[in-house]
Amino acid sequence: MELLGKTTIDFIGKRNISFVISSIIAILGIVGIIQIARGAANMGIDFSGGTSMQLKFAKPMAMADARTALHKHGIARVDLQEIKEGNKLLIKIDKNAGAAVGKSADAVKASFTSEFADNPFVVESTTEIGPSIGDKLRKDTLVAVAISLLGIILYIAWRFDFKFGIGATVATIHDCLAMFAVFYLFNKEINLLFITAVLTIAGYSLTDTVVVFDRIRENLHKNLKGAMQTIFNNSINEVLSRTIVTSLTVFLAAASLFLFGGEVIHDFSLALLIGVLVGTYSSIFVASPIVVLLENRALARQGEKA
Amino acid sequence: MPKGIGWRIGLIGIFVLLSFLYLTPTLVSKLPSWWSVLPKDKIHLGLDLQGGTHLVLEVDTQKAVEGTLDIVATDLEDTLTGKNLHFKRISRTGSDKVTVVLYEKGTADAVQKLLKDKYPTYELSPPHDEGGFVALSLRVNEKDAQDRKDKAVQQALETIRNRIDQFGVSEPIIQREGINHIVVQLPGIKDPQRAIELIGRTARLEFKMVREDVSPSAVTIPDDAEVMKEKTADAATGAVSEVPYVLQKKSLITGDLLTDAQVRIDSQFNQPYVAIEFNSLGAKLFDQVTAANVGKRFAIVLDNNIYSAPVIRERISGGSAQISGNFTEKTASDLAIVLRAGALPAPVKIIQNVTVGPSLGQDSINKGLMAGLIGVVLVVVFMAIYYKLSGMVANMGMVLNVIYLMGALAAMGATLTLPGIAAIVLLIGMSVDSNVLIFERIREELKLGKSPKAALDAGYDKAFLTIMDSHITTLITAAVLFQFGTGPVKGFAVSLSLGVIINLFTSLIGTKVTFDLFLHKGTAKKLSI
């Protein structure tokens, strides 16, 4: 079976459209990151410190009632989230609301036990993170992201050419920004698992880009005289069915995680899904057009000199 | 058979065999007795999968340095008194020095000499005036302080390990992380709160004399005394009452002189208490102290709380004593554990606590496996439809991948976490990528009119570099994730990087050999792709 026969789509020619779309995505992502740095986004307690608990009640529990009960017992700043399946409630308490690590969880337990005596609950999970760990994690994460990007640039620059290195890096950063943009816009929690997803997608998107670049390089060697744009377009078209097939298989796997993997990795698999889509888009519409742009500029400069 | 197929098939077979060998302990609940020499390690399940508690403790190492200086101060007091050198005060001042205040210049010279001999590694300040008296201070040097801090973390690690061993948790992980952090993982524990209290307790046991000449409500307490409280909870109402006592600051005997602590039941009141045994030095001290203070009260203090303050009725020799208080069976046994395991050299603070209930853990496993299974089925069906028989070869490669990966995880004693399962599922999607690259190339070659055999070889050849490049870039990110990640993230990185390496093997050797086997004569007319 074949999804596509031979295609001759002018991908590079559409670069103006794709650059506009990508710029919007990137700007949103940057805004998201700035908000995260300012602490204005929905930060997971991995980074901000605090307490998060998951309770499973015997009977359905209205969020408003739960909130009133907590307020009554002096827990003012609390984030509640309902998990539809199985009367579960996710409770997130800011580090500033409670005292030492360990106190907030007890306070929550005590207030529910006393307020809702007829609705017993079990604590399914508790996570308490002191502020110092949050800071350390945030720093470590930044370093990790920086190191892996650097590693990737160096590898691509070594295997290909500096211009390709830039193209691949821009595409990779673009994909990371897109994930931040979506998570920020939908007010999804930014936690350690999200960062893990971002780094994973950085690797995946790069793989996609590298496959396209490999073909471009091969065709450049075969045909030294052809117009840059034609060679790039042909190469992308040649690997297009591979790009789509692979994205499809990874997408299928990530989608089954998203749909059936349970609430713990729900957001994580959502991030992966977004990443696969954007990663596929960027390898076609971002990475190569940038290399063409850089090549053309270099050629023009040579032309001026001559 | 064509050249080179034999050893490739052999290698694949050996790896499959090895994988199952390592996987057996995980899959079989009870190993036969003759298994003894074969691998016994299971794939460990992360806390997110089986439930349990993950703690990060921060050791207050500065307190350990201060504790050492307090001991130096006490020791100096004894030495100077023994040598008949009169002093006004010896105490720790600030966080890094001990100051000796003397009455006159003459003694200062003698003391200065003594300090130099006794504590050569400390920095000794020249005598200086302090409110009309002569003061000398000993400052601990930076290197010794660092050393002490480092030892404190080591000791804390040992002590916590002892406590957990006695508490009875199977397969705990207790390790140092960074300069002053200790990571404790307790899989599958039922009463996390109790464990946390047990681990976090400093458990510094002291015996101090009660100063009955000073009222606890007095406005000024003498320099060498302090107020502490005895808390008693009423068994019936649960109301806590506090009785303050004035205690001599200096402790006469400390917990490090204990050899044993056991829970006993008082036959008269049917109340549990903790019986303690001193070592020979402790027994001698206890004997001396009780002999000299008959009729007075002394307090048993644990972490600055008075447990009891009995009156000494008679001299107690033989080195045993008992701590009674309002104990339940559990609290008495926990106290006995911490006393046996010893005190922490410095207080610890819990800075991270992740507790997952066992029901959620089981739920996560079920869902993770279900998602994995569905993912596999979707990919298998897609590949079979899209690439027909060749797709099935790729599917076989993917199954090999999963078997190898599970085997490798078991062999390494790695921990499987939920993100780890996610990585495996993701890998299922990515593992067919190498084959997709190859197959697409083969289709191109076939379109150029090449024979199946030639197209196959060219396809593998041309895709090789691309496959290498794509795998290495993924490895780079996996390595970084592994380096900075903790817990679940590390589990993800391990699964991902192992998967990438294994995938390289299966796609370049595993699936190729299958094709070679069928096409080696070069007479096949058509390739099912």
CSV table of N, CA and C in Angstrom, one decimal, chain B residues 82-200:
chain,number,residue,atom,x,y,z
B,82,GLY,N,40.5,19.9,85.9
B,82,GLY,CA,41.4,18.8,86.4
B,82,GLY,C,42.8,19.4,86.7
B,83,LYS,N,43.2,20.4,85.9
B,83,LYS,CA,44.5,21.0,86.0
B,83,LYS,C,44.5,22.2,87.0
B,84,ASN,N,43.3,22.4,87.6
B,84,ASN,CA,43.2,23.5,88.5
B,84,ASN,C,43.4,24.9,87.9
B,85,LEU,N,43.1,25.0,86.6
B,85,LEU,CA,43.2,26.3,86.0
B,85,LEU,C,41.8,26.9,86.1
B,86,HIS,N,41.7,28.1,86.7
B,86,HIS,CA,40.3,28.7,87.0
B,86,HIS,C,39.9,29.4,85.7
B,87,PHE,N,38.6,29.2,85.4
B,87,PHE,CA,38.0,30.0,84.3
B,87,PHE,C,36.7,30.5,84.7
B,88,LYS,N,36.3,31.5,83.9
B,88,LYS,CA,34.9,32.1,84.2
B,88,LYS,C,33.9,31.3,83.4
B,89,ARG,N,34.2,31.1,82.2
B,89,ARG,CA,33.2,30.5,81.3
B,89,ARG,C,33.9,29.9,80.1
B,90,ILE,N,33.4,28.7,79.7
B,90,ILE,CA,33.8,28.1,78.4
B,90,ILE,C,32.6,27.7,77.7
B,91,SER,N,32.4,28.3,76.5
B,91,SER,CA,31.2,27.9,75.7
B,91,SER,C,31.5,28.1,74.2
B,92,ARG,N,30.6,27.5,73.5
B,92,ARG,CA,30.7,27.7,72.0
B,92,ARG,C,30.1,29.1,71.7
B,93,THR,N,30.8,29.9,70.9
B,93,THR,CA,30.3,31.2,70.5
B,93,THR,C,30.1,31.2,69.0
B,94,GLY,N,29.0,31.6,68.6
B,94,GLY,CA,28.8,31.6,67.1
B,94,GLY,C,28.7,30.2,66.6
B,95,SER,N,29.0,30.0,65.3
B,95,SER,CA,28.8,28.7,64.8
B,95,SER,C,30.1,28.0,64.6
B,96,ASP,N,31.2,28.7,64.8
B,96,ASP,CA,32.5,28.0,64.5
B,96,ASP,C,33.6,28.1,65.5
B,97,LYS,N,33.3,28.6,66.7
B,97,LYS,CA,34.4,28.7,67.7
B,97,LYS,C,33.9,28.5,69.1
B,98,VAL,N,35.0,28.1,69.9
B,98,VAL,CA,34.7,27.9,71.3
B,98,VAL,C,35.5,29.0,72.0
B,99,THR,N,34.9,29.7,73.0
B,99,THR,CA,35.6,30.8,73.7
B,99,THR,C,35.8,30.5,75.1
B,100,VAL,N,37.0,30.7,75.6
B,100,VAL,CA,37.4,30.4,77.0
B,100,VAL,C,37.6,31.8,77.6
B,101,VAL,N,36.8,32.1,78.7
B,101,VAL,CA,37.0,33.4,79.3
B,101,VAL,C,37.7,33.1,80.7
B,102,LEU,N,38.8,33.8,80.9
B,102,LEU,CA,39.7,33.5,82.1
B,102,LEU,C,39.7,34.8,82.9
B,103,TYR,N,40.1,34.5,84.2
B,103,TYR,CA,40.2,35.7,85.1
B,103,TYR,C,41.5,36.5,85.0
B,104,GLU,N,42.6,35.8,84.7
B,104,GLU,CA,43.8,36.6,84.7
B,104,GLU,C,44.8,36.2,83.6
B,105,LYS,N,45.7,37.1,83.3
B,105,LYS,CA,46.7,36.9,82.3
B,105,LYS,C,47.5,35.6,82.5
B,106,GLY,N,47.9,35.4,83.7
B,106,GLY,CA,48.8,34.2,84.0
B,106,GLY,C,48.2,32.9,83.6
B,107,THR,N,46.9,32.7,83.9
B,107,THR,CA,46.3,31.5,83.5
B,107,THR,C,46.2,31.4,82.0
B,108,ALA,N,45.9,32.6,81.4
B,108,ALA,CA,45.7,32.7,79.9
B,108,ALA,C,46.9,32.1,79.2
B,109,ASP,N,48.1,32.4,79.7
B,109,ASP,CA,49.3,31.9,79.0
B,109,ASP,C,49.4,30.3,79.1
B,110,ALA,N,49.1,29.8,80.3
B,110,ALA,CA,49.1,28.4,80.5
B,110,ALA,C,48.0,27.7,79.6
B,111,VAL,N,46.8,28.3,79.6
B,111,VAL,CA,45.7,27.8,78.8
B,111,VAL,C,46.1,27.8,77.3
B,112,GLN,N,46.7,28.9,77.0
B,112,GLN,CA,47.0,29.1,75.5
B,112,GLN,C,47.9,27.9,75.1
B,113,LYS,N,48.9,27.6,75.9
B,113,LYS,CA,49.9,26.5,75.6
B,113,LYS,C,49.1,25.2,75.5
B,114,LEU,N,48.2,25.0,76.5
B,114,LEU,CA,47.5,23.8,76.6
B,114,LEU,C,46.6,23.6,75.3
B,115,LEU,N,46.0,24.7,74.9
B,115,LEU,CA,45.1,24.6,73.8
B,115,LEU,C,45.8,24.3,72.5
B,116,LYS,N,47.0,24.9,72.4
B,116,LYS,CA,47.9,24.6,71.2
B,116,LYS,C,48.2,23.2,71.1
B,117,ASP,N,48.6,22.6,72.3
B,117,ASP,CA,49.0,21.2,72.2
B,117,ASP,C,47.8,20.2,72.0
B,118,LYS,N,46.7,20.6,72.7
B,118,LYS,CA,45.5,19.7,72.6
B,118,LYS,C,44.8,19.8,71.3
B,119,TYR,N,44.6,20.9,70.8
B,119,TYR,CA,43.9,21.1,69.5
B,119,TYR,C,44.7,21.8,68.5
B,120,PRO,N,45.7,21.0,67.9
B,120,PRO,CA,46.7,21.7,67.0
B,120,PRO,C,46.0,22.1,65.7
B,121,THR,N,44.9,21.5,65.3
B,121,THR,CA,44.4,21.9,64.0
B,121,THR,C,43.5,23.1,64.1
B,122,TYR,N,43.1,23.5,65.3
B,122,TYR,CA,42.2,24.6,65.4
B,122,TYR,C,43.0,25.9,65.3
B,123,GLU,N,42.4,27.0,64.9
B,123,GLU,CA,43.1,28.3,64.9
B,123,GLU,C,42.8,29.0,66.2
B,124,LEU,N,43.9,29.3,66.9
B,124,LEU,CA,43.8,29.9,68.2
B,124,LEU,C,44.0,31.4,68.1
B,125,SER,N,43.1,32.2,68.6
B,125,SER,CA,43.2,33.6,68.6
B,125,SER,C,44.1,34.1,69.7
B,126,PRO,N,44.9,35.2,69.5
B,126,PRO,CA,45.6,35.7,70.6
B,126,PRO,C,44.7,36.2,71.8
B,127,PRO,N,45.2,36.2,73.0
B,127,PRO,CA,44.3,36.6,74.1
B,127,PRO,C,43.8,38.0,73.9
B,128,HIS,N,42.5,38.2,74.1
B,128,HIS,CA,41.9,39.5,74.0
B,128,HIS,C,41.1,39.8,75.2
B,129,ASP,N,40.8,41.1,75.3
B,129,ASP,CA,40.0,41.5,76.5
B,129,ASP,C,38.5,41.4,76.2
B,130,GLU,N,37.8,40.8,77.2
B,130,GLU,CA,36.4,40.8,77.1
B,130,GLU,C,35.8,41.2,78.4
B,131,GLY,N,35.3,42.4,78.5
B,131,GLY,CA,34.6,42.9,79.7
B,131,GLY,C,35.5,42.8,80.9
B,132,GLY,N,36.8,43.1,80.7
B,132,GLY,CA,37.7,43.0,81.9
B,132,GLY,C,38.3,41.7,82.1
B,133,PHE,N,37.9,40.7,81.4
B,133,PHE,CA,38.5,39.3,81.5
B,133,PHE,C,39.3,39.0,80.3
B,134,VAL,N,40.1,38.0,80.4
B,134,VAL,CA,40.9,37.6,79.2
B,134,VAL,C,40.2,36.5,78.5
B,135,ALA,N,40.0,36.7,77.2
B,135,ALA,CA,39.3,35.7,76.4
B,135,ALA,C,40.2,35.1,75.4
B,136,LEU,N,40.0,33.8,75.1
B,136,LEU,CA,40.8,33.1,74.1
B,136,LEU,C,39.7,32.4,73.2
B,137,SER,N,39.9,32.4,71.9
B,137,SER,CA,38.9,31.6,71.2
B,137,SER,C,39.6,30.6,70.2
B,138,LEU,N,39.0,29.5,70.1
B,138,LEU,CA,39.5,28.4,69.2
B,138,LEU,C,38.5,28.4,68.0
B,139,ARG,N,39.1,28.5,66.9
B,139,ARG,CA,38.2,28.5,65.7
B,139,ARG,C,38.5,27.2,64.9
B,140,VAL,N,37.4,26.5,64.5
B,140,VAL,CA,37.6,25.3,63.7
B,140,VAL,C,37.9,25.8,62.3
B,141,ASN,N,38.9,25.1,61.7
B,141,ASN,CA,39.3,25.6,60.4
B,141,ASN,C,38.4,25.0,59.3
B,142,GLU,N,38.3,25.7,58.2
B,142,GLU,CA,37.4,25.4,57.1
B,142,GLU,C,37.4,23.9,56.7
B,143,LYS,N,38.6,23.4,56.6
B,143,LYS,CA,38.8,22.0,56.1
B,143,LYS,C,38.2,21.0,57.1
B,144,ASP,N,38.5,21.2,58.4
B,144,ASP,CA,38.0,20.3,59.4
B,144,ASP,C,36.5,20.4,59.5
B,145,ALA,N,36.0,21.6,59.3
B,145,ALA,CA,34.5,21.8,59.4
B,145,ALA,C,33.8,21.0,58.2
B,146,GLN,N,34.4,21.1,57.0
B,146,GLN,CA,33.9,20.4,55.9
B,146,GLN,C,33.9,18.9,56.1
B,147,ASP,N,35.1,18.5,56.7
B,147,ASP,CA,35.2,17.1,57.0
B,147,ASP,C,34.2,16.6,57.9
B,148,ARG,N,33.9,17.4,58.9
B,148,ARG,CA,32.9,17.0,59.9
B,148,ARG,C,31.5,16.9,59.3
B,149,LYS,N,31.3,17.9,58.4
B,149,LYS,CA,30.0,17.9,57.8
B,149,LYS,C,29.8,16.7,56.9
B,150,ASP,N,30.9,16.3,56.2
B,150,ASP,CA,30.8,15.2,55.3
B,150,ASP,C,30.6,13.9,56.1
B,151,LYS,N,31.3,13.8,57.3
B,151,LYS,CA,31.1,12.6,58.1
B,151,LYS,C,29.7,12.6,58.7
B,152,ALA,N,29.2,13.8,59.0
B,152,ALA,CA,27.8,13.8,59.6
B,152,ALA,C,26.8,13.2,58.6
B,153,VAL,N,27.0,13.5,57.3
B,153,VAL,CA,26.0,13.0,56.3
B,153,VAL,C,26.2,11.4,56.2
B,154,GLN,N,27.5,11.0,56.2
B,154,GLN,CA,27.8,9.6,56.2
B,154,GLN,C,27.1,8.8,57.4
B,155,GLN,N,27.3,9.4,58.6
B,155,GLN,CA,26.8,8.8,59.8
B,155,GLN,C,25.3,8.8,59.7
B,156,ALA,N,24.7,9.9,59.3
B,156,ALA,CA,23.2,10.0,59.2
B,156,ALA,C,22.7,8.9,58.3
B,157,LEU,N,23.4,8.7,57.2
B,157,LEU,CA,23.1,7.6,56.2
B,157,LEU,C,23.1,6.3,56.9
B,158,GLU,N,24.1,6.0,57.6
B,158,GLU,CA,24.2,4.7,58.3
B,158,GLU,C,23.1,4.5,59.4
B,159,THR,N,22.9,5.6,60.1
B,159,THR,CA,21.9,5.5,61.2
B,159,THR,C,20.5,5.3,60.6
B,160,ILE,N,20.2,6.0,59.5
B,160,ILE,CA,18.9,5.9,58.9
B,160,ILE,C,18.8,4.4,58.3
B,161,ARG,N,19.9,3.9,57.7
B,161,ARG,CA,19.8,2.6,57.2
B,161,ARG,C,19.5,1.6,58.3
B,162,ASN,N,20.2,1.8,59.5
B,162,ASN,CA,19.9,0.9,60.6
B,162,ASN,C,18.5,0.9,61.0
B,163,ARG,N,18.0,2.1,61.1
B,163,ARG,CA,16.6,2.3,61.6
B,163,ARG,C,15.6,1.6,60.6
B,164,ILE,N,15.8,1.8,59.3
B,164,ILE,CA,14.9,1.2,58.3
B,164,ILE,C,15.0,-0.3,58.3
B,165,ASP,N,16.3,-0.8,58.5
B,165,ASP,CA,16.5,-2.3,58.6
B,165,ASP,C,15.6,-2.8,59.7
B,166,GLN,N,15.7,-2.1,60.8
B,166,GLN,CA,15.0,-2.7,62.0
B,166,GLN,C,13.5,-2.5,61.9
B,167,PHE,N,13.1,-1.5,61.1
B,167,PHE,CA,11.7,-1.2,60.9
B,167,PHE,C,11.1,-2.3,60.0
B,168,GLY,N,12.0,-2.8,59.2
B,168,GLY,CA,11.5,-3.9,58.3
B,168,GLY,C,10.9,-3.5,57.0
B,169,VAL,N,11.6,-2.9,56.1
B,169,VAL,CA,11.1,-2.6,54.8
B,169,VAL,C,12.0,-3.4,53.8
B,170,SER,N,11.3,-4.1,52.9
B,170,SER,CA,12.1,-4.9,52.0
B,170,SER,C,12.5,-4.0,50.8
B,171,GLU,N,13.8,-4.2,50.4
B,171,GLU,CA,14.4,-3.5,49.3
B,171,GLU,C,14.3,-2.0,49.4
B,172,PRO,N,14.7,-1.4,50.5
B,172,PRO,CA,14.8,0.1,50.6
B,172,PRO,C,16.0,0.6,49.8
B,173,ILE,N,15.9,1.8,49.3
B,173,ILE,CA,17.0,2.4,48.7
B,173,ILE,C,17.4,3.6,49.6
B,174,ILE,N,18.6,3.6,50.0
B,174,ILE,CA,19.1,4.7,50.9
B,174,ILE,C,20.4,5.2,50.3
B,175,GLN,N,20.4,6.3,49.8
B,175,GLN,CA,21.7,6.8,49.2
B,175,GLN,C,21.9,8.3,49.4
B,176,ARG,N,23.1,8.7,49.3
B,176,ARG,CA,23.5,10.1,49.4
B,176,ARG,C,23.3,10.7,48.1
B,177,GLU,N,22.9,12.0,48.1
B,177,GLU,CA,22.8,12.7,46.8
B,177,GLU,C,23.3,14.1,47.1
B,178,GLY,N,24.3,14.5,46.3
B,178,GLY,CA,24.8,15.8,46.4
B,178,GLY,C,25.6,16.0,47.8
B,179,ILE,N,25.7,17.2,48.2
B,179,ILE,CA,26.5,17.4,49.4
B,179,ILE,C,25.8,17.0,50.7
B,180,ASN,N,24.6,17.4,50.9
B,180,ASN,CA,23.9,17.1,52.2
B,180,ASN,C,22.5,16.6,52.0
B,181,HIS,N,22.3,15.9,50.9
B,181,HIS,CA,21.0,15.3,50.8
B,181,HIS,C,21.1,13.8,50.9
B,182,ILE,N,20.0,13.2,51.5
B,182,ILE,CA,19.9,11.7,51.5
B,182,ILE,C,18.6,11.3,50.9
B,183,VAL,N,18.7,10.4,50.0
B,183,VAL,CA,17.4,9.9,49.3
B,183,VAL,C,17.0,8.6,49.9
B,184,VAL,N,15.8,8.5,50.4
B,184,VAL,CA,15.3,7.3,50.9
B,184,VAL,C,14.1,6.8,50.2
B,185,GLN,N,14.1,5.6,49.7
B,185,GLN,CA,12.9,5.1,49.0
B,185,GLN,C,12.4,3.8,49.7
B,186,LEU,N,11.2,3.9,50.1
B,186,LEU,CA,10.6,2.7,50.8
B,186,LEU,C,9.5,2.2,50.0
B,187,PRO,N,9.7,1.2,49.2
B,187,PRO,CA,8.7,0.6,48.4
B,187,PRO,C,7.6,-0.1,49.2
B,188,GLY,N,6.4,0.0,48.8
B,188,GLY,CA,5.3,-0.8,49.4
B,188,GLY,C,5.1,-0.7,50.9
B,189,ILE,N,5.4,0.4,51.5
B,189,ILE,CA,5.2,0.5,53.0
B,189,ILE,C,3.7,0.9,53.3
B,190,LYS,N,3.2,0.3,54.3
B,190,LYS,CA,1.8,0.5,54.6
B,190,LYS,C,1.5,1.8,55.5
B,191,ASP,N,2.5,2.1,56.3
B,191,ASP,CA,2.2,3.3,57.2
B,191,ASP,C,3.3,4.3,57.0
B,192,PRO,N,3.3,5.0,55.9
B,192,PRO,CA,4.4,6.0,55.6
B,192,PRO,C,4.6,7.0,56.7
B,193,GLN,N,3.5,7.5,57.3
B,193,GLN,CA,3.7,8.5,58.3
B,193,GLN,C,4.6,8.1,59.4
B,194,ARG,N,4.4,6.8,59.9
B,194,ARG,CA,5.2,6.3,61.0
B,194,ARG,C,6.6,6.2,60.6
B,195,ALA,N,6.8,5.7,59.3
B,195,ALA,CA,8.2,5.5,58.9
B,195,ALA,C,8.9,6.9,58.8
B,196,ILE,N,8.2,7.9,58.3
B,196,ILE,CA,8.8,9.2,58.2
B,196,ILE,C,9.2,9.8,59.5
B,197,GLU,N,8.3,9.6,60.5
B,197,GLU,CA,8.7,10.0,61.8
B,197,GLU,C,9.9,9.3,62.4
B,198,LEU,N,9.9,8.0,62.1
B,198,LEU,CA,11.0,7.2,62.6
B,198,LEU,C,12.4,7.7,62.0
B,199,ILE,N,12.3,8.0,60.7
B,199,ILE,CA,13.5,8.3,60.0
B,199,ILE,C,14.0,9.8,60.4
B,200,GLY,N,13.0,10.6,60.5
B,200,GLY,CA,13.3,12.0,60.7
B,200,GLY,C,13.7,12.4,62.1
